[in-house]
mmCIF file of C-alpha atoms in Angstrom:
data_model
loop_
_atom_site.group_PDB
_atom_site.id
_atom_site.type_symbol
_atom_site.label_atom_id
_atom_site.label_comp_id
_atom_site.label_asym_id
_atom_site.label_seq_id
_atom_site.Cartn_x
_atom_site.Cartn_y
_atom_site.Cartn_z
ATOM 1 C CA MET A 10 148.555 185.171 34.399
ATOM 2 C CA THR A 11 145.160 184.419 32.813
ATOM 3 C CA ARG A 12 144.717 181.853 30.051
ATOM 4 C CA LYS A 13 143.802 184.589 27.561
ATOM 5 C CA GLU A 14 147.116 186.412 28.302
ATOM 6 C CA ALA A 15 149.037 183.112 27.940
ATOM 7 C CA TYR A 16 147.569 182.433 24.526
ATOM 8 C CA ARG A 17 148.367 186.027 23.469
ATOM 9 C CA ILE A 18 152.064 185.707 24.544
ATOM 10 C CA LEU A 19 152.472 182.411 22.651
ATOM 11 C CA GLY A 20 150.691 183.855 19.662
ATOM 12 C CA LEU A 21 148.076 181.135 19.645
ATOM 13 C CA PRO A 22 144.260 181.250 19.251
ATOM 14 C CA ASP A 23 142.241 180.760 22.351
ATOM 15 C CA GLY A 24 141.522 177.019 22.790
ATOM 16 C CA ALA A 25 144.570 175.729 20.921
ATOM 17 C CA GLY A 26 145.421 172.079 21.799
ATOM 18 C CA LYS A 27 148.242 170.809 23.950
ATOM 19 C CA GLU A 28 150.527 169.674 21.059
ATOM 20 C CA GLU A 29 150.174 173.026 19.373
ATOM 21 C CA ILE A 30 150.997 174.822 22.665
ATOM 22 C CA LYS A 31 154.068 172.662 23.202
ATOM 23 C CA LYS A 32 155.336 173.079 19.562
ATOM 24 C CA ARG A 33 154.875 176.849 19.720
ATOM 25 C CA TYR A 34 156.581 177.085 23.144
ATOM 26 C CA ARG A 35 159.675 175.225 21.849
ATOM 27 C CA GLN A 36 159.835 177.472 18.796
ATOM 28 C CA LEU A 37 159.590 180.714 20.833
ATOM 29 C CA MET A 38 162.133 179.403 23.448
ATOM 30 C CA MET A 39 164.611 178.647 20.790
ATOM 31 C CA GLN A 40 164.332 182.237 19.517
ATOM 32 C CA ALA A 41 164.345 183.769 23.093
ATOM 33 C CA HIS A 42 167.051 181.752 24.791
ATOM 34 C CA PRO A 43 169.897 184.235 25.608
ATOM 35 C CA ASP A 44 172.578 181.804 24.400
ATOM 36 C CA MET A 45 171.208 182.304 20.888
ATOM 37 C CA ASN A 46 171.925 186.045 20.879
ATOM 38 C CA LEU A 47 174.357 187.240 23.560
ATOM 39 C CA SER A 48 174.095 190.881 22.422
ATOM 40 C CA SER A 49 170.524 191.221 23.742
ATOM 41 C CA ALA A 50 170.738 188.601 26.492
ATOM 42 C CA GLY A 51 168.928 190.773 29.082
ATOM 43 C CA HIS A 52 165.918 191.476 26.888
ATOM 44 C CA LEU A 53 165.751 187.795 25.789
ATOM 45 C CA THR A 54 165.900 186.585 29.419
ATOM 46 C CA ARG A 55 162.868 188.659 30.327
ATOM 47 C CA GLN A 56 161.092 187.453 27.153
ATOM 48 C CA ALA A 57 161.886 183.842 27.984
ATOM 49 C CA GLN A 58 160.532 184.243 31.543
ATOM 50 C CA GLU A 59 157.219 185.513 30.058
ATOM 51 C CA ILE A 60 157.093 182.644 27.643
ATOM 52 C CA ASN A 61 157.759 180.144 30.434
ATOM 53 C CA LEU A 62 155.020 181.593 32.594
ATOM 54 C CA ALA A 63 152.543 181.447 29.678
ATOM 55 C CA TYR A 64 153.452 177.888 28.895
ATOM 56 C CA ALA A 65 153.125 176.919 32.619
ATOM 57 C CA ALA A 66 149.719 178.440 32.728
ATOM 58 C CA LEU A 67 148.584 176.343 29.744
ATOM 59 C CA LYS A 68 150.328 173.037 29.988
ATOM 60 C CA LYS A 69 148.163 171.636 32.762
ATOM 61 C CA LEU A 70 144.931 172.254 30.986
ATOM 62 C CA PRO A 71 142.722 169.222 30.354
ATOM 63 C CA GLU A 72 142.572 167.918 26.722
ATOM 64 C CA ASN A 73 139.073 169.293 26.237
ATOM 65 C CA HIS A 74 139.276 172.502 28.175
ATOM 66 C CA PRO A 75 136.802 175.321 27.572
ATOM 67 C CA SER A 76 138.133 178.524 26.102
ATOM 68 C CA GLU A 77 138.366 181.718 28.147
ATOM 69 C CA ASN A 78 135.217 183.009 26.535
ATOM 70 C CA GLN A 79 133.236 179.855 27.301
ATOM 71 C CA LYS A 80 133.876 180.102 31.087
ATOM 72 C CA THR A 81 131.898 182.168 33.515
ATOM 73 C CA LYS A 82 133.784 184.259 35.990
ATOM 74 C CA LYS A 83 132.340 182.138 38.820
ATOM 75 C CA SER A 84 133.769 178.926 37.280
ATOM 76 C CA GLY A 85 137.239 180.207 36.766
ATOM 77 C CA ALA A 86 139.909 178.266 38.701
ATOM 78 C CA PRO A 87 142.449 180.127 40.776
ATOM 79 C CA GLY A 88 146.031 180.219 39.428
ATOM 80 C CA ARG A 89 148.998 182.432 39.438
ATOM 81 C CA LYS A 90 148.242 186.118 40.137
ATOM 82 C CA HIS A 91 149.150 188.432 37.269
ATOM 83 C CA GLY A 92 152.832 189.297 37.552
ATOM 84 C CA ASP A 93 153.769 186.450 39.874
ATOM 85 C CA ALA A 94 157.051 184.874 38.779
ATOM 86 C CA TRP A 95 156.563 181.525 40.492
ATOM 87 C CA ASN A 96 153.714 179.900 42.344
ATOM 88 C CA ALA A 97 155.088 178.354 45.493
ATOM 89 C CA PRO A 98 155.132 179.058 49.274
ATOM 90 C CA VAL A 99 157.911 181.120 50.664
ATOM 91 C CA ASN A 100 160.144 180.959 53.652
ATOM 92 C CA ILE A 101 160.460 184.627 54.629
ATOM 93 C CA HIS A 102 163.185 183.739 57.180
ATOM 94 C CA ALA A 103 165.434 182.073 54.624
ATOM 95 C CA TYR A 104 169.060 183.322 54.679
ATOM 96 C CA ARG A 105 169.099 184.327 50.966
ATOM 97 C CA GLU A 106 166.849 184.306 47.968
ATOM 98 C CA ARG A 107 167.432 181.591 45.326
ATOM 99 C CA GLU A 108 166.876 181.300 41.578
ATOM 100 C CA ILE A 109 164.157 179.210 39.931
ATOM 101 C CA PHE A 110 165.380 177.513 36.788
ATOM 102 C CA HIS A 111 163.433 176.031 33.942
ATOM 103 C CA TYR A 112 164.627 173.821 30.998
ATOM 104 C CA ALA A 113 164.633 175.478 27.583
ATOM 105 C CA GLU A 114 163.972 173.097 24.659
ATOM 106 C CA ASP A 115 164.464 173.232 20.926
ATOM 107 C CA PRO A 116 161.537 172.422 18.483
ATOM 108 C CA GLU A 117 162.442 168.711 18.639
ATOM 109 C CA GLY A 118 162.370 168.628 22.505
ATOM 110 C CA GLY A 119 166.154 168.680 22.997
ATOM 111 C CA VAL A 120 167.338 170.580 25.950
ATOM 112 C CA LEU A 121 169.130 173.806 25.050
ATOM 113 C CA GLY A 122 170.061 174.488 28.650
ATOM 114 C CA ASN A 123 168.281 176.181 31.502
ATOM 115 C CA ILE A 124 167.209 179.713 32.296
ATOM 116 C CA CYS A 125 166.307 181.597 35.480
ATOM 117 C CA ILE A 126 162.645 182.453 35.370
ATOM 118 C CA ALA A 127 162.212 183.799 38.940
ATOM 119 C CA ARG A 128 164.089 184.758 42.135
ATOM 120 C CA GLY A 129 162.860 184.646 45.651
ATOM 121 C CA LYS A 130 162.660 182.661 48.963
ATOM 122 C CA TYR A 131 160.448 180.008 47.353
ATOM 123 C CA LEU A 132 160.095 176.574 48.921
ATOM 124 C CA TRP A 133 160.766 173.558 46.622
ATOM 125 C CA THR A 134 157.603 171.890 45.410
ATOM 126 C CA THR A 135 157.301 168.833 43.156
ATOM 127 C CA ASP A 136 156.311 171.159 40.332
ATOM 128 C CA GLU A 137 160.079 172.230 40.214
ATOM 129 C CA ASP A 138 162.532 169.828 38.604
ATOM 130 C CA PHE A 139 164.719 168.527 41.433
ATOM 131 C CA PRO A 140 168.107 168.656 39.652
ATOM 132 C CA LEU A 141 167.276 172.295 38.844
ATOM 133 C CA PHE A 142 166.475 172.914 42.530
ATOM 134 C CA LEU A 143 169.936 171.544 43.441
ATOM 135 C CA LEU A 144 171.463 173.756 40.844
ATOM 136 C CA SER A 145 169.765 176.774 42.411
ATOM 137 C CA ILE A 146 171.063 175.780 45.796
ATOM 138 C CA TYR A 147 174.567 175.295 44.424
ATOM 139 C CA ARG A 148 174.393 178.752 42.804
ATOM 140 C CA CYS A 149 173.066 180.344 45.997
ATOM 141 C CA SER A 150 175.806 178.792 48.098
ATOM 142 C CA LYS A 151 178.469 179.744 45.581
ATOM 143 C CA GLY A 152 177.190 183.399 45.509
ATOM 144 C CA ILE A 153 177.409 183.600 49.329
ATOM 145 C CA LEU A 154 181.008 182.273 49.418
ATOM 146 C CA ASP A 155 182.029 184.549 46.484
ATOM 147 C CA GLU A 156 180.777 187.536 48.461
ATOM 148 C CA THR A 157 182.564 186.427 51.598
ATOM 149 C CA ASP A 158 185.827 185.882 49.706
ATOM 150 C CA ALA A 159 185.603 189.308 48.088
ATOM 151 C CA MET A 160 184.728 191.072 51.335
ATOM 152 C CA LEU A 161 187.622 189.502 53.178
ATOM 153 C CA ARG A 162 189.971 189.567 50.234
ATOM 154 C CA GLN A 163 190.833 185.958 50.766
ATOM 155 C CA ASP A 164 191.723 183.114 48.465
ATOM 156 C CA PRO A 165 190.901 179.892 50.282
ATOM 157 C CA SER A 166 192.179 176.500 49.245
ATOM 158 C CA PRO A 167 189.928 174.614 46.829
ATOM 159 C CA ALA A 168 189.546 171.814 49.334
ATOM 160 C CA LEU A 169 188.362 174.169 52.154
ATOM 161 C CA ARG A 170 185.978 175.973 49.846
ATOM 162 C CA ARG A 171 184.516 172.668 48.552
ATOM 163 C CA ASP A 172 183.921 171.297 51.993
ATOM 164 C CA VAL A 173 182.361 174.523 53.249
ATOM 165 C CA GLN A 174 180.092 174.901 50.190
ATOM 166 C CA ALA A 175 178.872 171.287 50.558
ATOM 167 C CA GLU A 176 177.838 172.037 54.129
ATOM 168 C CA LEU A 177 176.410 175.456 53.214
ATOM 169 C CA ALA A 178 174.353 173.981 50.408
ATOM 170 C CA TYR A 179 172.902 171.344 52.751
ATOM 171 C CA LEU A 180 171.836 174.006 55.260
ATOM 172 C CA LEU A 181 170.269 176.211 52.540
ATOM 173 C CA ALA A 182 168.348 173.255 51.071
ATOM 174 C CA GLN A 183 166.709 172.663 54.447
ATOM 175 C CA GLN A 184 165.510 176.206 54.384
ATOM 176 C CA PHE A 185 163.714 175.667 51.064
ATOM 177 C CA MET A 186 162.222 172.189 51.770
ATOM 178 C CA ASP A 187 159.396 171.625 54.223
ATOM 179 C CA SER A 188 159.882 167.973 55.130
ATOM 180 C CA THR A 189 156.687 167.590 57.017
ATOM 181 C CA VAL A 190 154.652 168.719 54.011
ATOM 182 C CA LEU A 191 156.708 166.801 51.354
ATOM 183 C CA LEU A 192 156.260 163.496 53.139
ATOM 184 C CA HIS A 193 152.605 163.720 52.318
ATOM 185 C CA GLU A 194 153.499 163.686 48.615
ATOM 186 C CA LEU A 195 156.629 161.450 48.378
ATOM 187 C CA ALA A 196 155.876 158.797 51.058
ATOM 188 C CA ARG A 197 152.893 156.493 51.642
ATOM 189 C CA GLU A 198 150.988 157.408 54.742
ATOM 190 C CA VAL A 199 149.787 154.343 56.691
ATOM 191 C CA LYS A 200 147.219 153.964 59.350
ATOM 192 C CA PRO A 201 147.653 156.754 61.921
ATOM 193 C CA SER A 202 148.996 155.790 65.342
ATOM 194 C CA ASN A 203 146.660 155.530 68.327
ATOM 195 C CA THR A 204 147.805 159.012 69.413
ATOM 196 C CA GLY A 205 146.797 160.498 66.054
ATOM 197 C CA GLU A 206 150.431 161.030 64.829
ATOM 198 C CA HIS A 207 151.191 160.548 61.165
ATOM 199 C CA VAL A 208 152.999 157.396 60.134
ATOM 200 C CA TYR A 209 154.773 156.934 56.767
ATOM 201 C CA HIS A 210 156.278 153.971 54.969
ATOM 202 C CA ILE A 211 159.343 154.650 52.851
ATOM 203 C CA PRO A 212 161.156 151.893 50.847
ATOM 204 C CA SER A 213 164.756 152.436 51.482
ATOM 205 C CA MET A 214 168.197 150.713 51.511
ATOM 206 C CA LEU A 215 171.055 149.878 53.871
ATOM 207 C CA GLU A 216 174.324 150.815 52.296
ATOM 208 C CA MET A 217 176.705 148.442 53.793
ATOM 209 C CA SER A 218 179.842 149.426 55.696
ATOM 210 C CA GLY A 219 183.348 148.178 54.763
ATOM 211 C CA ARG A 220 183.190 145.728 57.544
ATOM 212 C CA LYS A 221 180.549 143.232 56.489
ATOM 213 C CA ILE A 222 177.756 142.621 58.986
ATOM 214 C CA SER A 223 175.252 140.006 57.997
ATOM 215 C CA VAL A 224 171.608 141.120 57.946
ATOM 216 C CA HIS A 225 168.662 138.859 57.387
ATOM 217 C CA PRO A 226 165.191 139.420 55.969
ATOM 218 C CA GLY A 227 162.808 140.408 58.710
ATOM 219 C CA GLU A 228 165.683 141.629 61.010
ATOM 220 C CA LEU A 229 165.164 144.849 62.886
ATOM 221 C CA LEU A 230 167.804 147.655 62.709
ATOM 222 C CA PHE A 231 168.237 150.673 64.921
ATOM 223 C CA PRO A 232 169.644 154.177 64.602
ATOM 224 C CA ALA A 233 173.265 154.422 65.605
ATOM 225 C CA GLY A 234 173.572 158.186 65.186
ATOM 226 C CA VAL A 235 173.808 160.782 62.432
ATOM 227 C CA ARG A 236 177.230 161.676 61.138
ATOM 228 C CA ARG A 237 177.986 163.946 58.250
ATOM 229 C CA HIS A 238 174.238 163.932 57.400
ATOM 230 C CA ARG A 239 174.043 160.176 57.199
ATOM 231 C CA LEU A 240 171.944 158.005 59.481
ATOM 232 C CA TYR A 241 174.064 155.046 60.521
ATOM 233 C CA LEU A 242 172.284 151.861 61.471
ATOM 234 C CA LYS A 243 173.225 149.066 63.882
ATOM 235 C CA ASN A 244 171.832 145.560 64.556
ATOM 236 C CA GLN A 245 170.414 144.283 67.772
ATOM 237 C CA SER A 246 173.867 143.362 68.995
ATOM 238 C CA GLY A 247 175.006 146.838 68.578
ATOM 239 C CA HIS A 248 177.274 146.235 65.598
ATOM 240 C CA GLU A 249 177.158 149.037 62.981
ATOM 241 C CA ALA A 250 175.960 147.680 59.653
ATOM 242 C CA GLY A 251 175.985 150.733 57.331
ATOM 243 C CA TYR A 252 173.872 153.804 56.714
ATOM 244 C CA LEU A 253 170.388 154.642 55.429
ATOM 245 C CA SER A 254 170.102 155.229 51.698
ATOM 246 C CA PHE A 255 167.193 155.870 49.327
ATOM 247 C CA HIS A 256 166.096 154.936 45.795
ATOM 248 C CA ASP A 257 164.747 158.509 45.463
ATOM 249 C CA ASP A 258 167.476 161.110 45.965
ATOM 250 C CA ARG A 259 164.888 163.761 47.059
ATOM 251 C CA LEU A 260 164.321 161.808 50.292
ATOM 252 C CA TYR A 261 167.887 162.436 51.517
ATOM 253 C CA TYR A 262 166.954 166.111 51.926
ATOM 254 C CA ILE A 263 163.614 165.331 53.452
ATOM 255 C CA VAL A 264 164.131 162.387 55.803
ATOM 256 C CA ILE A 265 167.600 162.898 57.208
ATOM 257 C CA PRO A 266 166.916 166.467 58.519
ATOM 258 C CA LEU A 267 164.016 165.043 60.500
ATOM 259 C CA PHE A 268 166.358 162.737 62.373
ATOM 260 C CA GLU A 269 168.809 165.536 62.912
ATOM 261 C CA GLN A 270 165.956 167.704 64.360
ATOM 262 C CA GLY A 271 164.894 164.783 66.637
ATOM 263 C CA ILE A 272 161.200 164.997 65.663
ATOM 264 C CA VAL A 273 160.495 161.498 64.303
ATOM 265 C CA GLN A 274 160.469 157.963 65.740
ATOM 266 C CA VAL A 275 161.503 155.144 63.417
ATOM 267 C CA ARG A 276 161.127 151.467 62.799
ATOM 268 C CA LEU A 277 163.576 149.816 60.393
ATOM 269 C CA GLN A 278 163.315 146.232 59.107
ATOM 270 C CA VAL A 279 165.315 144.370 56.491
ATOM 271 C CA SER A 280 162.809 143.726 53.742
ATOM 272 C CA GLU A 281 161.249 140.293 53.452
ATOM 273 C CA LYS A 282 160.965 140.793 49.751
ATOM 274 C CA PRO A 283 163.931 140.922 47.299
ATOM 275 C CA SER A 284 162.829 144.434 46.191
ATOM 276 C CA SER A 285 160.177 146.006 48.145
ATOM 277 C CA SER A 286 160.598 149.291 46.165
ATOM 278 C CA GLY A 287 160.105 147.638 42.832
ATOM 279 C CA LYS A 288 163.778 148.290 41.931
ATOM 280 C CA ASN A 289 166.685 145.969 41.843
ATOM 281 C CA VAL A 290 169.056 146.290 44.840
ATOM 282 C CA ARG A 291 172.672 147.064 44.016
ATOM 283 C CA PRO A 292 175.676 145.031 45.245
ATOM 284 C CA GLY A 293 176.560 146.227 48.767
ATOM 285 C CA TYR A 294 173.041 147.279 49.503
ATOM 286 C CA ARG A 295 170.056 145.658 51.277
ATOM 287 C CA ASN A 296 166.458 146.682 50.821
ATOM 288 C CA LEU A 297 164.824 148.069 53.972
ATOM 289 C CA ASP A 298 161.283 148.941 55.009
ATOM 290 C CA LEU A 299 161.357 152.289 56.891
ATOM 291 C CA TRP A 300 158.410 153.582 58.987
ATOM 292 C CA ILE A 301 158.656 157.048 60.517
ATOM 293 C CA ARG A 302 156.202 158.572 62.891
ATOM 294 C CA MET A 303 155.946 162.290 63.016
ATOM 295 C CA SER A 304 155.554 164.008 66.413
ATOM 296 C CA ARG A 305 152.269 165.951 66.704
ATOM 297 C CA LEU A 306 154.359 168.829 67.984
ATOM 298 C CA ALA A 307 156.347 168.930 64.768
ATOM 299 C CA GLY A 308 153.665 170.365 62.608
ATOM 300 C CA SER A 309 154.731 172.160 59.439
ATOM 301 C CA ARG A 310 157.730 174.282 60.330
ATOM 302 C CA MET A 311 161.261 174.993 59.230
ATOM 303 C CA PRO A 312 164.174 174.491 61.733
ATOM 304 C CA GLU A 313 164.572 177.699 63.701
ATOM 305 C CA ASN A 314 168.331 177.765 63.966
ATOM 306 C CA LEU A 315 169.457 177.266 60.348
ATOM 307 C CA ASN A 316 170.417 180.987 59.921
ATOM 308 C CA LEU A 317 172.552 180.760 63.073
ATOM 309 C CA GLN A 318 174.213 177.585 61.706
ATOM 310 C CA ILE A 319 174.878 179.293 58.417
ATOM 311 C CA GLU A 320 176.435 182.406 60.120
ATOM 312 C CA HIS A 321 178.558 180.109 62.406
ATOM 313 C CA LEU A 322 179.780 178.215 59.301
ATOM 314 C CA LEU A 323 180.689 181.387 57.515
ATOM 315 C CA LYS A 324 182.611 182.775 60.503
ATOM 316 C CA LYS A 325 184.617 179.525 60.681
ATOM 317 C CA TYR A 326 185.236 179.779 56.966
ATOM 318 C CA SER A 327 186.482 183.378 57.322
ATOM 319 C CA ARG A 328 188.895 182.084 59.932
ATOM 320 C CA GLY A 329 190.074 179.202 57.723
ATOM 321 C CA LEU A 330 188.133 176.644 59.976
ATOM 322 C CA ASN A 331 190.957 176.921 62.515
#
């Protein structure tokens, strides 16, 4: 979508400022949100998608941006192609498409709810609000299980379905998150190793086990294995101390799969500082410094067997996990 088209959709003159763009966007979204008029929800959903695309095309403009007429064709910056619903890489091998959600706001900035603005096999990028990404994964996993239940005419127990959906959502999330790319954005890259491999530092935490094991600043910890998508840690004596945790929830879905795939090496140390991440540590936790080194062979790739894992999980689900 061009800038000129975006201004036309929002009903603004070319060159309108950011505050005017935001105010107009909120006014239009309040009118176009399907919850405001259920009788014409389909039309309003398409209208809201168009408004969202227009707002996305304009909200990142610099304060003193030139108008469309002031630019030469040569200086025009690339953006979304006309008609594109969302600008993100895709994983063509993903098991299922997912929805892309966007918050809808009232004129005062209050959140009305969310609306689906696109559907596809889009990877998650930091432009997409992470709670809305998790909502899209939940909806995707729910749809798959709903179809399975309808096809088999089964009515599984709530506990069984809850457990299977949690595992299914985790597998689906991996298909839409490229860990090796996201680390460049969400972790701090330190001096590359002598072999040219990428090394990242991530402030993290040790969530202590029920049986208290004392750990001391500067002490090294070691992986004890991954269980139920948690990386458990042990001290030098081999006693399990707890599992790896993060201040940033996004890192659970980025770092833990790398351990499960076996494509990283790790160094873990109890932080010398009270709060190396800049946040206060909670009771039952200890701040850690985590360094991970990516294998040069890892590259930027998605796990190859996720679709097989999903199919295997659904087969077990159809048999009641017996």
